[in-house]
PDB file of C-alpha atoms in Angstrom:
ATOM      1  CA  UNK A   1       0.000   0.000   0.000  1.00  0.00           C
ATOM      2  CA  UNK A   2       1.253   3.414  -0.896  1.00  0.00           C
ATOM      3  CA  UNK A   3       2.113   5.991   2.065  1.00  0.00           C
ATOM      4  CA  UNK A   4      -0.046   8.404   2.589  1.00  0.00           C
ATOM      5  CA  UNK A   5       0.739  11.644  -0.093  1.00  0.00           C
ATOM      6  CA  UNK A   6       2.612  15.092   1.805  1.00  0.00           C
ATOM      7  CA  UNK A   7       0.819  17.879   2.451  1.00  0.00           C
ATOM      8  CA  UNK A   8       3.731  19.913   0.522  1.00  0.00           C
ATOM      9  CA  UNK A   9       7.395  20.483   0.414  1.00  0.00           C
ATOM     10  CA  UNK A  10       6.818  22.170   3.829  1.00  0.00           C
ATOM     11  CA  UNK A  11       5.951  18.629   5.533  1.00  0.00           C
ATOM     12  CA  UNK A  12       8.857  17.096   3.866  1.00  0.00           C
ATOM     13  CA  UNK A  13      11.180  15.299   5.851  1.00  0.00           C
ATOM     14  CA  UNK A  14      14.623  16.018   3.953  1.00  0.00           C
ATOM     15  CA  UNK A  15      14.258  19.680   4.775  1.00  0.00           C
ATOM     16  CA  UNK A  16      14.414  18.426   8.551  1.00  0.00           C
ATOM     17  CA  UNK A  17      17.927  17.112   7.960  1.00  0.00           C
ATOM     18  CA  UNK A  18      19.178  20.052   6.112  1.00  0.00           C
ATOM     19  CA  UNK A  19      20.461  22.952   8.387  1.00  0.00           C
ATOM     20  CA  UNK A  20      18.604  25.501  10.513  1.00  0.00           C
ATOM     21  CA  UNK A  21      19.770  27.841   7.616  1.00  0.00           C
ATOM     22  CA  UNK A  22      16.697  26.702   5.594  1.00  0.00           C
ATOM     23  CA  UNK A  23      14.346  27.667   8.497  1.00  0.00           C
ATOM     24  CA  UNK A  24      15.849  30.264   9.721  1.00  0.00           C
ATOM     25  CA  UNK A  25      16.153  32.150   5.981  1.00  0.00           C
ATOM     26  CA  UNK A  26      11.813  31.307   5.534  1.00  0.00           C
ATOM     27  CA  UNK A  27      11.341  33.057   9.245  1.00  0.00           C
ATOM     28  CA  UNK A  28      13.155  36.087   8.041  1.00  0.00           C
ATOM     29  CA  UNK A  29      11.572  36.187   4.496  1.00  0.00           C
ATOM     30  CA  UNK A  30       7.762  35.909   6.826  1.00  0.00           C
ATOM     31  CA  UNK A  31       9.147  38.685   9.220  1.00  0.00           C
ATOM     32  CA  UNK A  32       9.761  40.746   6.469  1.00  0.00           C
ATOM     33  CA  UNK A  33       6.364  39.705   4.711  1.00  0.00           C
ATOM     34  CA  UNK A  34       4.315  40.039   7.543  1.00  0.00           C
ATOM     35  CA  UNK A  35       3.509  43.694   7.285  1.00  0.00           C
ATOM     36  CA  UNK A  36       0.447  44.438   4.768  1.00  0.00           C
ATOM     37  CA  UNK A  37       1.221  47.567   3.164  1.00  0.00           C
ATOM     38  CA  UNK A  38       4.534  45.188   1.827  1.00  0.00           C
ATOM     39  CA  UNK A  39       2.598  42.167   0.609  1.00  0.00           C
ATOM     40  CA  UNK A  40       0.096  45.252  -1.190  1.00  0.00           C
ATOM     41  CA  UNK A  41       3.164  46.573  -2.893  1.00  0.00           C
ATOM     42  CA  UNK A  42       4.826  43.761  -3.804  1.00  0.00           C
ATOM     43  CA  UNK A  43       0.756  42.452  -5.169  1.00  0.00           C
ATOM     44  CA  UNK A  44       0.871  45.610  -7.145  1.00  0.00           C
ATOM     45  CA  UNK A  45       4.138  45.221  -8.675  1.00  0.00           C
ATOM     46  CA  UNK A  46       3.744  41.598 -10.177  1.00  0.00           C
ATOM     47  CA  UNK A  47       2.248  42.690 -13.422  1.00  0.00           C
ATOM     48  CA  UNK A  48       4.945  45.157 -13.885  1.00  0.00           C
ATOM     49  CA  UNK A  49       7.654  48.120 -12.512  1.00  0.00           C
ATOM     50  CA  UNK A  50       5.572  51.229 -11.340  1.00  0.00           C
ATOM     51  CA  UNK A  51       6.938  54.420  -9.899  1.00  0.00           C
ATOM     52  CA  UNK A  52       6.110  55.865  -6.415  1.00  0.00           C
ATOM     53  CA  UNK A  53       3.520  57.627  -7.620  1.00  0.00           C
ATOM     54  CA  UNK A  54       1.770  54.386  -9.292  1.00  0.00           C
ATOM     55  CA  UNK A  55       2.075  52.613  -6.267  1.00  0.00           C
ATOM     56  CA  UNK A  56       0.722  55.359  -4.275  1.00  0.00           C
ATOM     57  CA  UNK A  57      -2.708  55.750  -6.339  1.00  0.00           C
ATOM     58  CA  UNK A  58      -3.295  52.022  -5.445  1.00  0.00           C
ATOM     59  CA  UNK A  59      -2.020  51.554  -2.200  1.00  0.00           C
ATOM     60  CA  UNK A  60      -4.065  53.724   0.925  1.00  0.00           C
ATOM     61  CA  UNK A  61      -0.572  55.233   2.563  1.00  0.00           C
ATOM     62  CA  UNK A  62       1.655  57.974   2.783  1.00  0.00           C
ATOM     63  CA  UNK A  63       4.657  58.972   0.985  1.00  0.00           C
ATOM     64  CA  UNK A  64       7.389  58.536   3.631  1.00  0.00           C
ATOM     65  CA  UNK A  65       5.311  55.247   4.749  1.00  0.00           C
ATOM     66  CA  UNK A  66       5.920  53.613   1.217  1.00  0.00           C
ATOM     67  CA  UNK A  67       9.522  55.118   0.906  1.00  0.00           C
ATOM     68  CA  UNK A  68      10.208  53.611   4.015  1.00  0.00           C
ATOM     69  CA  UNK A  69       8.560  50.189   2.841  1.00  0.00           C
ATOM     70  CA  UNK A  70       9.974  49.694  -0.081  1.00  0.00           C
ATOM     71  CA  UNK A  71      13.434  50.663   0.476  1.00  0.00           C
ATOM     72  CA  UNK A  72      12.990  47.744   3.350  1.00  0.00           C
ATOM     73  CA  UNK A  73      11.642  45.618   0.698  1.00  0.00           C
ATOM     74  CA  UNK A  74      14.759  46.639  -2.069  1.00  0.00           C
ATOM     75  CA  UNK A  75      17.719  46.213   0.861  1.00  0.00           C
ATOM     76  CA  UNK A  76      16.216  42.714   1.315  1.00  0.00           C
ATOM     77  CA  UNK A  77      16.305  41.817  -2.360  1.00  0.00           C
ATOM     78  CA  UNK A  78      12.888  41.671  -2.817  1.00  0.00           C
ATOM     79  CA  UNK A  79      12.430  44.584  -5.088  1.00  0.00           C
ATOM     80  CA  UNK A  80      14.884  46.022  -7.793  1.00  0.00           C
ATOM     81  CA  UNK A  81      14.676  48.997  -8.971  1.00  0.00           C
ATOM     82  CA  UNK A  82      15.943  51.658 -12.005  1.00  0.00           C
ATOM     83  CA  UNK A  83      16.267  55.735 -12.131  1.00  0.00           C
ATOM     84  CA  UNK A  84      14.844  57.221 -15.384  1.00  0.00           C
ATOM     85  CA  UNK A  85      15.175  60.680 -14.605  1.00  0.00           C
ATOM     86  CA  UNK A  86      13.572  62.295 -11.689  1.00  0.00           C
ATOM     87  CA  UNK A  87      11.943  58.964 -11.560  1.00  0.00           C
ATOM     88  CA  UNK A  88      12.275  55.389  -9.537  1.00  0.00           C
ATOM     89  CA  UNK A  89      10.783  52.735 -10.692  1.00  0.00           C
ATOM     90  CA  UNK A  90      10.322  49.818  -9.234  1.00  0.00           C
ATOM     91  CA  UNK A  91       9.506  46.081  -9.713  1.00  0.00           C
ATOM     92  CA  UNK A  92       9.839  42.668  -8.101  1.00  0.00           C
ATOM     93  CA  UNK A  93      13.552  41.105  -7.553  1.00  0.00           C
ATOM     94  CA  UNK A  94      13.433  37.660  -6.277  1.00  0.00           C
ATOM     95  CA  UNK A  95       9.942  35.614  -7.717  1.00  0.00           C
ATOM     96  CA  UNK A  96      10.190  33.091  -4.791  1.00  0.00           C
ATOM     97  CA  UNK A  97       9.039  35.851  -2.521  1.00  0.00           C
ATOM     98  CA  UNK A  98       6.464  37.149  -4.752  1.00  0.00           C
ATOM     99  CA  UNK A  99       5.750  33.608  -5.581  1.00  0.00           C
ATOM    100  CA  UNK A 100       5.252  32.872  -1.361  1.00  0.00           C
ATOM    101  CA  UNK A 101       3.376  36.399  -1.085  1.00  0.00           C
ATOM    102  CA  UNK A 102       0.838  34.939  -4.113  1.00  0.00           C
ATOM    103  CA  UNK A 103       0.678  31.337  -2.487  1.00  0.00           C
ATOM    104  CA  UNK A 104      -0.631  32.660   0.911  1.00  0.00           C
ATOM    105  CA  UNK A 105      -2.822  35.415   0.327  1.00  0.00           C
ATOM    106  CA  UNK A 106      -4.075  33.519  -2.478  1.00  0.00           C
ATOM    107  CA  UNK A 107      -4.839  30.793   0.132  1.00  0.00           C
ATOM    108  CA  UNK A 108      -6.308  32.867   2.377  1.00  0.00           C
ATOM    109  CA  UNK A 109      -8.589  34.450  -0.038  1.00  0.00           C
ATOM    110  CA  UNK A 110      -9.765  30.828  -0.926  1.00  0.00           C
ATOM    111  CA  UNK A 111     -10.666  30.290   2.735  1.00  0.00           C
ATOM    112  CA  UNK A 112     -12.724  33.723   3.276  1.00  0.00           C
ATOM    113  CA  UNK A 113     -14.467  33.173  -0.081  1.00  0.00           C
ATOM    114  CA  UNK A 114     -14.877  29.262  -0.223  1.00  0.00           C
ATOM    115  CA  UNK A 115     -16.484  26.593   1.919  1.00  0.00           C
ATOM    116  CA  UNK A 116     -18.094  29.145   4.907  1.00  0.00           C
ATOM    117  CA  UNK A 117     -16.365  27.762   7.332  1.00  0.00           C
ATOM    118  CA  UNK A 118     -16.296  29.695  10.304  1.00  0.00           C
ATOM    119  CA  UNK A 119     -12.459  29.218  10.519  1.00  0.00           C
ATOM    120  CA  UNK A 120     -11.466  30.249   7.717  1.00  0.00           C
ATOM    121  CA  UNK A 121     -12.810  33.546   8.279  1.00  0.00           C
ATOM    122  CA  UNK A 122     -11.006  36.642   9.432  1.00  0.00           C
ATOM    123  CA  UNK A 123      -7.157  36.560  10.329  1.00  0.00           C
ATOM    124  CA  UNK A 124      -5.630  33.712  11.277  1.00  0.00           C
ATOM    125  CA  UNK A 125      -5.845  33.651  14.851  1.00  0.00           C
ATOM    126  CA  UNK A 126      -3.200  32.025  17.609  1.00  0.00           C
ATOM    127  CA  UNK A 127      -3.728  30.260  20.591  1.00  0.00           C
ATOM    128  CA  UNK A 128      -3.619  32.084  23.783  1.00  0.00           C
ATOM    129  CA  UNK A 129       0.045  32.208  25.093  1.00  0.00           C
ATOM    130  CA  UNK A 130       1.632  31.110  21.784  1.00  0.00           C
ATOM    131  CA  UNK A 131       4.966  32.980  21.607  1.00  0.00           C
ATOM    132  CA  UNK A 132       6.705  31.689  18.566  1.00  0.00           C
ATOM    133  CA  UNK A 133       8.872  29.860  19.781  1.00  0.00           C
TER     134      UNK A 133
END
């Protein structure tokens, strides 16, 4: 009889053996995910490169906010960017993140706007006392 099938790459118990470096690499790249206005931007930038100004008609913030976001998002080799001009433009840098940021919230969607389940509904919530660690 054939062993029950993985739920994913996730479950998989060669990434066990491999080093803490694999963890400890997806931990940062959900740390730096985990704010919304960042998993907006990098949403709005998977079609293609917009400027600040793009980016600001679709995304609710303030100038210095999404300065301050995106230049996070650049450092960490998510975004890349180019000057033409006066202008910055910028687009997405490293697909597995924007791959990850697509995988989730497109999860998540499916769980508000499928079955009616009561649990999928609303943020993900914790137990009491969880810590992360």
């Amino acid at each position: 009889m054939d062993p029950e099938p993985r739920a994913g790459a996730a479950c998989d118990p060669s990434i066990a053996e491999q080093s803490d470096q694999v963890f400890s690499s997806a931990a940062e790249l959900f740390r730096l995910l985990a704010t919304p206005i960042r998993l907006k931007i990098i949403s709005a930038l998977c079609q293609q490169e917009k400027n600040v100004s793009q980016l600001l008609a679709e995304i609710d913030t303030t100038q210095p906010n999404m300065s301050q976001h995106l230049s996070t998002l650049y450092r960490a080799g998510v975004l890349a960017r180019r000057r033409d001009a006066t202008q910055i433009y910028y687009r997405i840098g490293d697909e597995r993140a924007a791959g990850l940021c697509r995988a989730v919230c497109t999860q998540i969607a499916l769980g508000i706007d499928g079955d009616g389940d009561d649990r999928a509904q609303g943020p993900i919530r914790l137990r009491r006392g969880y810590n992360g660690d």
